[in-house]
Amino acid sequence: MATTTSATTAARKLSALLQSFERRRPMRAGSLIVTIYGDAIVPRGGSLWLGSLLELMAGFGVEPGLVRTAASRLVADGWFERTRIGKQSYYRLSAWGAAEFAAATARIYQAAERPWSGEMEVAIVTTPDVAERAARRERLLRGGWGQAAANVMVRPHMETPAGRAAASDAGIVLVTRPQSAETARALARACWRLDDLAAAYAQFVRVFGPVAGEIAEGARLSDAPAFQLRTLLIHDWRRIVLRDPLLPRAMLPEGWPGLRALGLVSGVYPRILAASERWLGGHAINEDGPLPPATPALNERFRTA
């Protein structure tokens, strides 16, 4: 009886989430479509019939005309490819779109902090061309670097292939160590917009905390609501985490809300994954019929080991 009651409460709180989402303006249907593809469709073959996409998006209050317009725009912008078989249209991420989402996957579905040596990289952008300097700074900012001065960028020193590749675009790169833990935290406050991120993470926890609490207490959503919650959760999470430099914990302020947000999403997602996959398996088709089973990597998301 208690489980039934908690499930009803969770469903009611999810309904409030959906109503709030439907009131968002402007309604960014294309962004939601990208979330659905990257989170749910790519692990199951990557292709989806337009009719299935319309059904999925209807669950979030998005009208068919807006879905069609957004899908066409995603094709025009290079994110999607469209295949026609008879009168039916099927969409998948383009090679470029798939590569973009694959690069983001490790950040979106992170489970544990990467080890940090305590060292910082300092990049001096030296190219004489003003436009090229601006372009390099922008690329570095998108890659998680912070800006210490006009042409001076910083980030925690991580020995990874991706890190080395990014450093090669930076100009002159030095490796140094802050004098103290407080110096490292002061550097973080000065070079990254942590206040904006903290506010976004705190809002994420406020929005999803009520339904997450019910699920943590054992509430079980039925299949369709599980898919809806999974999608909304990842949609809002990725919009924040992809602009987070993911600084080491030692550089973050006390009580950093990003850690609470990560605990929330990594706690809820595995609990609703199976039910959401059941719904997807029964309602989504591609050129060959029902979507194939998901790749094993799907079940590794947010796992710490």
PDB file of C-alpha atoms in Angstrom:
ATOM      1  CA  MET A   1       0.000   0.000   0.000  1.00  0.00           C
ATOM      2  CA  ALA A   2       2.815   2.391   0.914  1.00  0.00           C
ATOM      3  CA  THR A   3       4.567   1.713  -2.390  1.00  0.00           C
ATOM      4  CA  THR A   4       1.344   2.370  -4.322  1.00  0.00           C
ATOM      5  CA  THR A   5       0.811   5.626  -2.445  1.00  0.00           C
ATOM      6  CA  SER A   6       4.383   6.784  -3.062  1.00  0.00           C
ATOM      7  CA  ALA A   7       4.094   5.883  -6.744  1.00  0.00           C
ATOM      8  CA  THR A   8       0.932   7.975  -6.987  1.00  0.00           C
ATOM      9  CA  THR A   9       2.697  10.870  -5.274  1.00  0.00           C
ATOM     10  CA  ALA A  10       5.685  10.539  -7.602  1.00  0.00           C
ATOM     11  CA  ALA A  11       3.397  10.507 -10.650  1.00  0.00           C
ATOM     12  CA  ARG A  12       1.650  13.648  -9.392  1.00  0.00           C
ATOM     13  CA  LYS A  13       4.971  15.434  -8.908  1.00  0.00           C
ATOM     14  CA  LEU A  14       6.119  14.336 -12.370  1.00  0.00           C
ATOM     15  CA  SER A  15       2.889  15.729 -13.811  1.00  0.00           C
ATOM     16  CA  ALA A  16       3.727  19.077 -12.252  1.00  0.00           C
ATOM     17  CA  LEU A  17       7.192  18.886 -13.845  1.00  0.00           C
ATOM     18  CA  LEU A  18       5.677  18.214 -17.262  1.00  0.00           C
ATOM     19  CA  GLN A  19       3.232  21.094 -16.922  1.00  0.00           C
ATOM     20  CA  SER A  20       6.085  23.404 -15.980  1.00  0.00           C
ATOM     21  CA  PHE A  21       8.114  22.205 -18.972  1.00  0.00           C
ATOM     22  CA  GLU A  22       5.219  22.789 -21.371  1.00  0.00           C
ATOM     23  CA  ARG A  23       4.962  26.392 -20.147  1.00  0.00           C
ATOM     24  CA  ARG A  24       8.597  27.175 -20.981  1.00  0.00           C
ATOM     25  CA  ARG A  25       8.982  29.856 -23.592  1.00  0.00           C
ATOM     26  CA  PRO A  26      10.419  29.762 -26.085  1.00  0.00           C
ATOM     27  CA  MET A  27       9.738  26.051 -26.532  1.00  0.00           C
ATOM     28  CA  ARG A  28      13.073  24.715 -27.855  1.00  0.00           C
ATOM     29  CA  ALA A  29      11.780  21.587 -29.557  1.00  0.00           C
ATOM     30  CA  GLY A  30      15.032  20.972 -31.433  1.00  0.00           C
ATOM     31  CA  SER A  31      17.029  20.854 -28.225  1.00  0.00           C
ATOM     32  CA  LEU A  32      14.618  18.327 -26.716  1.00  0.00           C
ATOM     33  CA  ILE A  33      14.826  16.181 -29.856  1.00  0.00           C
ATOM     34  CA  VAL A  34      18.625  16.144 -29.591  1.00  0.00           C
ATOM     35  CA  THR A  35      18.323  15.077 -25.945  1.00  0.00           C
ATOM     36  CA  ILE A  36      15.985  12.207 -26.853  1.00  0.00           C
ATOM     37  CA  TYR A  37      18.234  11.010 -29.651  1.00  0.00           C
ATOM     38  CA  GLY A  38      21.470  11.219 -27.725  1.00  0.00           C
ATOM     39  CA  ASP A  39      20.067   9.711 -24.547  1.00  0.00           C
ATOM     40  CA  ALA A  40      17.662   7.081 -25.851  1.00  0.00           C
ATOM     41  CA  ILE A  41      17.806   6.528 -29.613  1.00  0.00           C
ATOM     42  CA  VAL A  42      21.564   6.404 -30.309  1.00  0.00           C
ATOM     43  CA  PRO A  43      22.050   3.451 -27.904  1.00  0.00           C
ATOM     44  CA  ARG A  44      19.325   1.595 -29.841  1.00  0.00           C
ATOM     45  CA  GLY A  45      20.536   1.914 -33.410  1.00  0.00           C
ATOM     46  CA  GLY A  46      20.265   5.665 -33.863  1.00  0.00           C
ATOM     47  CA  SER A  47      17.368   5.845 -36.343  1.00  0.00           C
ATOM     48  CA  LEU A  48      13.730   6.715 -35.580  1.00  0.00           C
ATOM     49  CA  TRP A  49      10.575   6.952 -37.674  1.00  0.00           C
ATOM     50  CA  LEU A  50       9.045  10.433 -37.722  1.00  0.00           C
ATOM     51  CA  GLY A  51       5.750   9.005 -36.466  1.00  0.00           C
ATOM     52  CA  SER A  52       7.514   7.615 -33.401  1.00  0.00           C
ATOM     53  CA  LEU A  53       9.239  10.934 -32.815  1.00  0.00           C
ATOM     54  CA  LEU A  54       5.867  12.700 -32.964  1.00  0.00           C
ATOM     55  CA  GLU A  55       4.500  10.302 -30.334  1.00  0.00           C
ATOM     56  CA  LEU A  56       7.519  10.757 -28.073  1.00  0.00           C
ATOM     57  CA  MET A  57       7.346  14.538 -28.306  1.00  0.00           C
ATOM     58  CA  ALA A  58       3.583  14.589 -27.724  1.00  0.00           C
ATOM     59  CA  GLY A  59       4.306  13.289 -24.233  1.00  0.00           C
ATOM     60  CA  PHE A  60       5.973  16.640 -23.535  1.00  0.00           C
ATOM     61  CA  GLY A  61       3.172  18.731 -25.015  1.00  0.00           C
ATOM     62  CA  VAL A  62       5.005  19.531 -28.260  1.00  0.00           C
ATOM     63  CA  GLU A  63       2.696  19.855 -31.247  1.00  0.00           C
ATOM     64  CA  PRO A  64       3.363  17.849 -34.471  1.00  0.00           C
ATOM     65  CA  GLY A  65       3.930  20.944 -36.602  1.00  0.00           C
ATOM     66  CA  LEU A  66       6.608  22.211 -34.243  1.00  0.00           C
ATOM     67  CA  VAL A  67       8.292  18.790 -34.238  1.00  0.00           C
ATOM     68  CA  ARG A  68       8.383  18.643 -38.034  1.00  0.00           C
ATOM     69  CA  THR A  69       9.765  22.167 -38.264  1.00  0.00           C
ATOM     70  CA  ALA A  70      12.420  21.441 -35.635  1.00  0.00           C
ATOM     71  CA  ALA A  71      13.447  18.180 -37.315  1.00  0.00           C
ATOM     72  CA  SER A  72      13.798  19.901 -40.681  1.00  0.00           C
ATOM     73  CA  ARG A  73      15.888  22.629 -39.105  1.00  0.00           C
ATOM     74  CA  LEU A  74      18.156  20.041 -37.464  1.00  0.00           C
ATOM     75  CA  VAL A  75      18.735  18.527 -40.905  1.00  0.00           C
ATOM     76  CA  ALA A  76      19.455  21.944 -42.412  1.00  0.00           C
ATOM     77  CA  ASP A  77      21.871  22.744 -39.590  1.00  0.00           C
ATOM     78  CA  GLY A  78      23.794  19.507 -40.101  1.00  0.00           C
ATOM     79  CA  TRP A  79      22.741  17.772 -36.865  1.00  0.00           C
ATOM     80  CA  PHE A  80      20.438  15.214 -38.507  1.00  0.00           C
ATOM     81  CA  GLU A  81      20.134  13.140 -41.655  1.00  0.00           C
ATOM     82  CA  ARG A  82      16.761  12.176 -43.109  1.00  0.00           C
ATOM     83  CA  THR A  83      15.984   9.010 -45.058  1.00  0.00           C
ATOM     84  CA  ARG A  84      12.738   8.532 -46.969  1.00  0.00           C
ATOM     85  CA  ILE A  85      11.284   5.089 -47.673  1.00  0.00           C
ATOM     86  CA  GLY A  86       8.076   5.484 -49.609  1.00  0.00           C
ATOM     87  CA  LYS A  87       6.092   8.139 -47.796  1.00  0.00           C
ATOM     88  CA  GLN A  88       7.813   7.551 -44.446  1.00  0.00           C
ATOM     89  CA  SER A  89      10.652   9.648 -43.072  1.00  0.00           C
ATOM     90  CA  TYR A  90      13.334   8.403 -40.690  1.00  0.00           C
ATOM     91  CA  TYR A  91      15.821  10.586 -38.831  1.00  0.00           C
ATOM     92  CA  ARG A  92      19.196   9.920 -37.280  1.00  0.00           C
ATOM     93  CA  LEU A  93      22.049  12.058 -36.037  1.00  0.00           C
ATOM     94  CA  SER A  94      24.491  12.950 -38.795  1.00  0.00           C
ATOM     95  CA  ALA A  95      28.086  11.811 -38.466  1.00  0.00           C
ATOM     96  CA  TRP A  96      28.937  15.284 -37.179  1.00  0.00           C
ATOM     97  CA  GLY A  97      25.987  15.340 -34.768  1.00  0.00           C
ATOM     98  CA  ALA A  98      26.815  11.880 -33.457  1.00  0.00           C
ATOM     99  CA  ALA A  99      30.439  12.905 -32.918  1.00  0.00           C
ATOM    100  CA  GLU A 100      29.346  16.025 -31.038  1.00  0.00           C
ATOM    101  CA  PHE A 101      27.089  14.030 -28.726  1.00  0.00           C
ATOM    102  CA  ALA A 102      29.656  11.278 -28.264  1.00  0.00           C
ATOM    103  CA  ALA A 103      32.166  13.892 -27.107  1.00  0.00           C
ATOM    104  CA  ALA A 104      29.608  15.154 -24.595  1.00  0.00           C
ATOM    105  CA  THR A 105      28.589  11.715 -23.344  1.00  0.00           C
ATOM    106  CA  ALA A 106      31.432  11.304 -20.863  1.00  0.00           C
ATOM    107  CA  ARG A 107      30.549  14.639 -19.276  1.00  0.00           C
ATOM    108  CA  ILE A 108      26.785  14.078 -19.198  1.00  0.00           C
ATOM    109  CA  TYR A 109      26.936  10.587 -17.695  1.00  0.00           C
ATOM    110  CA  GLN A 110      29.969  11.077 -15.459  1.00  0.00           C
ATOM    111  CA  ALA A 111      30.005   9.086 -12.246  1.00  0.00           C
ATOM    112  CA  ALA A 112      33.246   9.970 -10.511  1.00  0.00           C
ATOM    113  CA  GLU A 113      35.716  12.819 -10.357  1.00  0.00           C
ATOM    114  CA  ARG A 114      38.894  12.449 -12.373  1.00  0.00           C
ATOM    115  CA  PRO A 115      42.110  12.389 -10.322  1.00  0.00           C
ATOM    116  CA  TRP A 116      43.911  15.733 -10.127  1.00  0.00           C
ATOM    117  CA  SER A 117      47.599  16.314  -9.477  1.00  0.00           C
ATOM    118  CA  GLY A 118      47.022  19.742  -7.928  1.00  0.00           C
ATOM    119  CA  GLU A 119      48.743  21.441 -10.864  1.00  0.00           C
ATOM    120  CA  MET A 120      47.296  24.062 -13.209  1.00  0.00           C
ATOM    121  CA  GLU A 121      47.925  24.712 -16.879  1.00  0.00           C
ATOM    122  CA  VAL A 122      48.366  28.349 -17.914  1.00  0.00           C
ATOM    123  CA  ALA A 123      47.911  29.032 -21.634  1.00  0.00           C
ATOM    124  CA  ILE A 124      49.077  32.250 -23.284  1.00  0.00           C
ATOM    125  CA  VAL A 125      47.336  32.738 -26.623  1.00  0.00           C
ATOM    126  CA  THR A 126      50.091  34.232 -28.742  1.00  0.00           C
ATOM    127  CA  THR A 127      48.860  34.282 -32.346  1.00  0.00           C
ATOM    128  CA  PRO A 128      49.197  37.846 -33.760  1.00  0.00           C
ATOM    129  CA  ASP A 129      45.908  37.754 -35.661  1.00  0.00           C
ATOM    130  CA  VAL A 130      43.180  39.387 -33.547  1.00  0.00           C
ATOM    131  CA  ALA A 131      40.343  37.320 -35.007  1.00  0.00           C
ATOM    132  CA  GLU A 132      42.264  34.070 -34.578  1.00  0.00           C
ATOM    133  CA  ARG A 133      43.081  34.951 -30.947  1.00  0.00           C
ATOM    134  CA  ALA A 134      39.381  35.499 -30.274  1.00  0.00           C
ATOM    135  CA  ALA A 135      38.500  32.218 -31.993  1.00  0.00           C
ATOM    136  CA  ARG A 136      41.089  30.309 -29.955  1.00  0.00           C
ATOM    137  CA  ARG A 137      39.884  31.843 -26.705  1.00  0.00           C
ATOM    138  CA  GLU A 138      36.331  30.831 -27.583  1.00  0.00           C
ATOM    139  CA  ARG A 139      37.395  27.241 -28.344  1.00  0.00           C
ATOM    140  CA  LEU A 140      39.290  27.055 -25.066  1.00  0.00           C
ATOM    141  CA  LEU A 141      36.334  28.423 -23.112  1.00  0.00           C
ATOM    142  CA  ARG A 142      34.077  25.797 -24.690  1.00  0.00           C
ATOM    143  CA  GLY A 143      36.655  23.192 -23.682  1.00  0.00           C
ATOM    144  CA  GLY A 144      36.410  24.141 -20.010  1.00  0.00           C
ATOM    145  CA  TRP A 145      39.311  26.596 -19.679  1.00  0.00           C
ATOM    146  CA  GLY A 146      38.873  29.666 -17.506  1.00  0.00           C
ATOM    147  CA  GLN A 147      39.973  33.150 -18.487  1.00  0.00           C
ATOM    148  CA  ALA A 148      42.474  34.864 -16.162  1.00  0.00           C
ATOM    149  CA  ALA A 149      43.293  37.826 -18.459  1.00  0.00           C
ATOM    150  CA  ALA A 150      42.701  38.929 -22.048  1.00  0.00           C
ATOM    151  CA  ASN A 151      44.958  36.269 -23.579  1.00  0.00           C
ATOM    152  CA  VAL A 152      45.678  34.111 -20.522  1.00  0.00           C
ATOM    153  CA  MET A 153      43.645  30.950 -19.930  1.00  0.00           C
ATOM    154  CA  VAL A 154      43.863  28.420 -17.102  1.00  0.00           C
ATOM    155  CA  ARG A 155      42.563  24.963 -16.236  1.00  0.00           C
ATOM    156  CA  PRO A 156      43.429  22.049 -13.945  1.00  0.00           C
ATOM    157  CA  HIS A 157      46.229  19.945 -15.405  1.00  0.00           C
ATOM    158  CA  MET A 158      44.829  16.549 -16.443  1.00  0.00           C
ATOM    159  CA  GLU A 159      47.044  14.014 -18.212  1.00  0.00           C
ATOM    160  CA  THR A 160      44.621  12.750 -20.855  1.00  0.00           C
ATOM    161  CA  PRO A 161      44.869  12.493 -24.666  1.00  0.00           C
ATOM    162  CA  ALA A 162      41.950  14.914 -25.006  1.00  0.00           C
ATOM    163  CA  GLY A 163      43.669  17.338 -22.664  1.00  0.00           C
ATOM    164  CA  ARG A 164      46.910  17.217 -24.614  1.00  0.00           C
ATOM    165  CA  ALA A 165      45.089  17.765 -27.900  1.00  0.00           C
ATOM    166  CA  ALA A 166      43.277  20.813 -26.504  1.00  0.00           C
ATOM    167  CA  ALA A 167      46.518  22.246 -25.123  1.00  0.00           C
ATOM    168  CA  SER A 168      48.086  22.099 -28.587  1.00  0.00           C
ATOM    169  CA  ASP A 169      45.607  24.777 -29.727  1.00  0.00           C
ATOM    170  CA  ALA A 170      46.347  27.092 -26.824  1.00  0.00           C
ATOM    171  CA  GLY A 171      49.702  28.629 -27.722  1.00  0.00           C
ATOM    172  CA  ILE A 172      52.318  28.690 -24.974  1.00  0.00           C
ATOM    173  CA  VAL A 173      51.299  26.393 -22.111  1.00  0.00           C
ATOM    174  CA  LEU A 174      52.948  26.382 -18.695  1.00  0.00           C
ATOM    175  CA  VAL A 175      52.280  24.019 -15.798  1.00  0.00           C
ATOM    176  CA  THR A 176      52.329  25.449 -12.293  1.00  0.00           C
ATOM    177  CA  ARG A 177      50.926  24.746  -8.830  1.00  0.00           C
ATOM    178  CA  PRO A 178      48.820  27.112  -6.682  1.00  0.00           C
ATOM    179  CA  GLN A 179      50.431  28.130  -3.387  1.00  0.00           C
ATOM    180  CA  SER A 180      47.595  26.677  -1.311  1.00  0.00           C
ATOM    181  CA  ALA A 181      44.126  25.175  -1.447  1.00  0.00           C
ATOM    182  CA  GLU A 182      42.664  28.619  -0.800  1.00  0.00           C
ATOM    183  CA  THR A 183      44.648  30.011  -3.735  1.00  0.00           C
ATOM    184  CA  ALA A 184      43.193  27.277  -5.974  1.00  0.00           C
ATOM    185  CA  ARG A 185      39.657  28.141  -4.843  1.00  0.00           C
ATOM    186  CA  ALA A 186      40.302  31.856  -5.369  1.00  0.00           C
ATOM    187  CA  LEU A 187      41.571  31.112  -8.875  1.00  0.00           C
ATOM    188  CA  ALA A 188      38.385  29.193  -9.605  1.00  0.00           C
ATOM    189  CA  ARG A 189      36.217  32.081  -8.401  1.00  0.00           C
ATOM    190  CA  ALA A 190      38.186  34.570 -10.514  1.00  0.00           C
ATOM    191  CA  CYS A 191      38.379  32.610 -13.768  1.00  0.00           C
ATOM    192  CA  TRP A 192      35.046  30.784 -14.025  1.00  0.00           C
ATOM    193  CA  ARG A 193      31.466  31.966 -13.606  1.00  0.00           C
ATOM    194  CA  LEU A 194      30.784  29.684 -10.675  1.00  0.00           C
ATOM    195  CA  ASP A 195      27.939  31.787  -9.267  1.00  0.00           C
ATOM    196  CA  ASP A 196      25.871  31.244 -12.418  1.00  0.00           C
ATOM    197  CA  LEU A 197      26.586  27.521 -12.359  1.00  0.00           C
ATOM    198  CA  ALA A 198      25.771  27.243  -8.674  1.00  0.00           C
ATOM    199  CA  ALA A 199      22.404  28.926  -9.245  1.00  0.00           C
ATOM    200  CA  ALA A 200      21.619  26.585 -12.152  1.00  0.00           C
ATOM    201  CA  TYR A 201      22.509  23.490 -10.139  1.00  0.00           C
ATOM    202  CA  ALA A 202      20.509  24.685  -7.128  1.00  0.00           C
ATOM    203  CA  GLN A 203      17.489  25.249  -9.377  1.00  0.00           C
ATOM    204  CA  PHE A 204      17.929  21.764 -10.871  1.00  0.00           C
ATOM    205  CA  VAL A 205      17.826  20.252  -7.385  1.00  0.00           C
ATOM    206  CA  ARG A 206      14.738  22.296  -6.470  1.00  0.00           C
ATOM    207  CA  VAL A 207      12.907  21.224  -9.623  1.00  0.00           C
ATOM    208  CA  PHE A 208      13.707  17.502  -9.566  1.00  0.00           C
ATOM    209  CA  GLY A 209      14.213  17.026  -5.836  1.00  0.00           C
ATOM    210  CA  PRO A 210      10.577  16.263  -4.953  1.00  0.00           C
ATOM    211  CA  VAL A 211      10.082  13.442  -7.463  1.00  0.00           C
ATOM    212  CA  ALA A 212      13.632  12.180  -6.883  1.00  0.00           C
ATOM    213  CA  GLY A 213      12.868  11.914  -3.188  1.00  0.00           C
ATOM    214  CA  GLU A 214       9.819   9.746  -3.873  1.00  0.00           C
ATOM    215  CA  ILE A 215      11.825   7.447  -6.136  1.00  0.00           C
ATOM    216  CA  ALA A 216      14.614   7.185  -3.577  1.00  0.00           C
ATOM    217  CA  GLU A 217      11.966   6.061  -1.067  1.00  0.00           C
ATOM    218  CA  GLY A 218      10.926   3.223  -3.377  1.00  0.00           C
ATOM    219  CA  ALA A 219       8.237   4.723  -5.604  1.00  0.00           C
ATOM    220  CA  ARG A 220       8.020   3.012  -8.986  1.00  0.00           C
ATOM    221  CA  LEU A 221       6.814   4.911 -12.008  1.00  0.00           C
ATOM    222  CA  SER A 222       5.046   3.087 -14.814  1.00  0.00           C
ATOM    223  CA  ASP A 223       6.808   2.860 -18.157  1.00  0.00           C
ATOM    224  CA  ALA A 224       5.608   6.024 -19.938  1.00  0.00           C
ATOM    225  CA  PRO A 225       6.186   8.371 -16.963  1.00  0.00           C
ATOM    226  CA  ALA A 226       9.599   6.768 -16.439  1.00  0.00           C
ATOM    227  CA  PHE A 227      10.570   7.685 -20.004  1.00  0.00           C
ATOM    228  CA  GLN A 228       9.266  11.216 -19.524  1.00  0.00           C
ATOM    229  CA  LEU A 229      11.173  11.727 -16.295  1.00  0.00           C
ATOM    230  CA  ARG A 230      14.358  10.244 -17.762  1.00  0.00           C
ATOM    231  CA  THR A 231      14.169  12.633 -20.706  1.00  0.00           C
ATOM    232  CA  LEU A 232      13.422  15.759 -18.673  1.00  0.00           C
ATOM    233  CA  LEU A 233      16.138  14.864 -16.184  1.00  0.00           C
ATOM    234  CA  ILE A 234      18.856  14.467 -18.835  1.00  0.00           C
ATOM    235  CA  HIS A 235      17.579  17.411 -20.878  1.00  0.00           C
ATOM    236  CA  ASP A 236      18.012  19.873 -18.018  1.00  0.00           C
ATOM    237  CA  TRP A 237      21.138  18.139 -16.670  1.00  0.00           C
ATOM    238  CA  ARG A 238      23.052  18.271 -19.960  1.00  0.00           C
ATOM    239  CA  ARG A 239      22.245  21.950 -20.441  1.00  0.00           C
ATOM    240  CA  ILE A 240      24.058  22.699 -17.186  1.00  0.00           C
ATOM    241  CA  VAL A 241      26.838  20.124 -17.087  1.00  0.00           C
ATOM    242  CA  LEU A 242      28.060  20.868 -20.608  1.00  0.00           C
ATOM    243  CA  ARG A 243      28.937  24.416 -19.538  1.00  0.00           C
ATOM    244  CA  ASP A 244      30.514  23.265 -16.289  1.00  0.00           C
ATOM    245  CA  PRO A 245      34.352  23.134 -16.363  1.00  0.00           C
ATOM    246  CA  LEU A 246      34.070  20.177 -13.939  1.00  0.00           C
ATOM    247  CA  LEU A 247      36.752  21.543 -11.672  1.00  0.00           C
ATOM    248  CA  PRO A 248      38.313  19.265  -9.078  1.00  0.00           C
ATOM    249  CA  ARG A 249      36.431  19.239  -5.786  1.00  0.00           C
ATOM    250  CA  ALA A 250      39.425  20.882  -4.071  1.00  0.00           C
ATOM    251  CA  MET A 251      38.862  24.009  -6.192  1.00  0.00           C
ATOM    252  CA  LEU A 252      35.133  24.306  -5.541  1.00  0.00           C
ATOM    253  CA  PRO A 253      33.417  26.369  -2.838  1.00  0.00           C
ATOM    254  CA  GLU A 254      32.116  24.626   0.264  1.00  0.00           C
ATOM    255  CA  GLY A 255      28.652  23.140  -0.238  1.00  0.00           C
ATOM    256  CA  TRP A 256      28.932  23.153  -4.038  1.00  0.00           C
ATOM    257  CA  PRO A 257      25.395  22.396  -5.330  1.00  0.00           C
ATOM    258  CA  GLY A 258      26.765  20.624  -8.403  1.00  0.00           C
ATOM    259  CA  LEU A 259      27.627  17.668  -6.178  1.00  0.00           C
ATOM    260  CA  ARG A 260      24.052  17.464  -4.899  1.00  0.00           C
ATOM    261  CA  ALA A 261      22.764  17.701  -8.469  1.00  0.00           C
ATOM    262  CA  LEU A 262      25.077  14.889  -9.588  1.00  0.00           C
ATOM    263  CA  GLY A 263      23.933  12.759  -6.669  1.00  0.00           C
ATOM    264  CA  LEU A 264      20.318  13.357  -7.656  1.00  0.00           C
ATOM    265  CA  VAL A 265      20.653  12.503 -11.341  1.00  0.00           C
ATOM    266  CA  SER A 266      22.955   9.529 -10.752  1.00  0.00           C
ATOM    267  CA  GLY A 267      20.552   8.206  -8.135  1.00  0.00           C
ATOM    268  CA  VAL A 268      17.360   8.527 -10.177  1.00  0.00           C
ATOM    269  CA  TYR A 269      18.528   7.572 -13.680  1.00  0.00           C
ATOM    270  CA  PRO A 270      19.444   3.909 -12.970  1.00  0.00           C
ATOM    271  CA  ARG A 271      16.179   3.398 -11.057  1.00  0.00           C
ATOM    272  CA  ILE A 272      13.957   4.449 -13.952  1.00  0.00           C
ATOM    273  CA  LEU A 273      16.071   3.178 -16.850  1.00  0.00           C
ATOM    274  CA  ALA A 274      14.522  -0.293 -17.250  1.00  0.00           C
ATOM    275  CA  ALA A 275      10.935   1.000 -17.220  1.00  0.00           C
ATOM    276  CA  SER A 276      11.751   3.778 -19.671  1.00  0.00           C
ATOM    277  CA  GLU A 277      13.434   1.278 -22.000  1.00  0.00           C
ATOM    278  CA  ARG A 278      10.357  -0.965 -21.918  1.00  0.00           C
ATOM    279  CA  TRP A 279       8.184   1.922 -23.032  1.00  0.00           C
ATOM    280  CA  LEU A 280      10.606   2.874 -25.778  1.00  0.00           C
ATOM    281  CA  GLY A 281      10.743  -0.719 -27.006  1.00  0.00           C
ATOM    282  CA  GLY A 282       6.975  -0.793 -27.356  1.00  0.00           C
ATOM    283  CA  HIS A 283       6.477   2.598 -28.992  1.00  0.00           C
ATOM    284  CA  ALA A 284       9.464   3.424 -31.199  1.00  0.00           C
ATOM    285  CA  ILE A 285      10.342   1.961 -34.589  1.00  0.00           C
ATOM    286  CA  ASN A 286      12.938   2.487 -37.290  1.00  0.00           C
ATOM    287  CA  GLU A 287      13.242   1.313 -40.907  1.00  0.00           C
ATOM    288  CA  ASP A 288      13.355  -2.341 -39.800  1.00  0.00           C
ATOM    289  CA  GLY A 289      10.604  -2.277 -37.178  1.00  0.00           C
ATOM    290  CA  PRO A 290      11.015  -2.082 -33.379  1.00  0.00           C
ATOM    291  CA  LEU A 291      14.288  -0.584 -32.215  1.00  0.00           C
ATOM    292  CA  PRO A 292      17.091  -3.084 -31.531  1.00  0.00           C
ATOM    293  CA  PRO A 293      18.204  -3.724 -27.937  1.00  0.00           C
ATOM    294  CA  ALA A 294      20.361  -1.052 -26.365  1.00  0.00           C
ATOM    295  CA  THR A 295      24.131  -1.347 -26.336  1.00  0.00           C
ATOM    296  CA  PRO A 296      25.681  -2.515 -23.038  1.00  0.00           C
ATOM    297  CA  ALA A 297      27.140   0.955 -22.493  1.00  0.00           C
ATOM    298  CA  LEU A 298      23.663   2.236 -21.640  1.00  0.00           C
ATOM    299  CA  ASN A 299      23.687   0.378 -18.335  1.00  0.00           C
ATOM    300  CA  GLU A 300      27.110   1.799 -17.455  1.00  0.00           C
ATOM    301  CA  ARG A 301      25.896   5.380 -17.277  1.00  0.00           C
ATOM    302  CA  PHE A 302      26.495   7.037 -13.901  1.00  0.00           C
ATOM    303  CA  ARG A 303      28.190   3.910 -12.547  1.00  0.00           C
ATOM    304  CA  THR A 304      31.215   4.508 -10.348  1.00  0.00           C
ATOM    305  CA  ALA A 305      32.810   1.085 -10.937  1.00  0.00           C
TER     306      ALA A 305
END
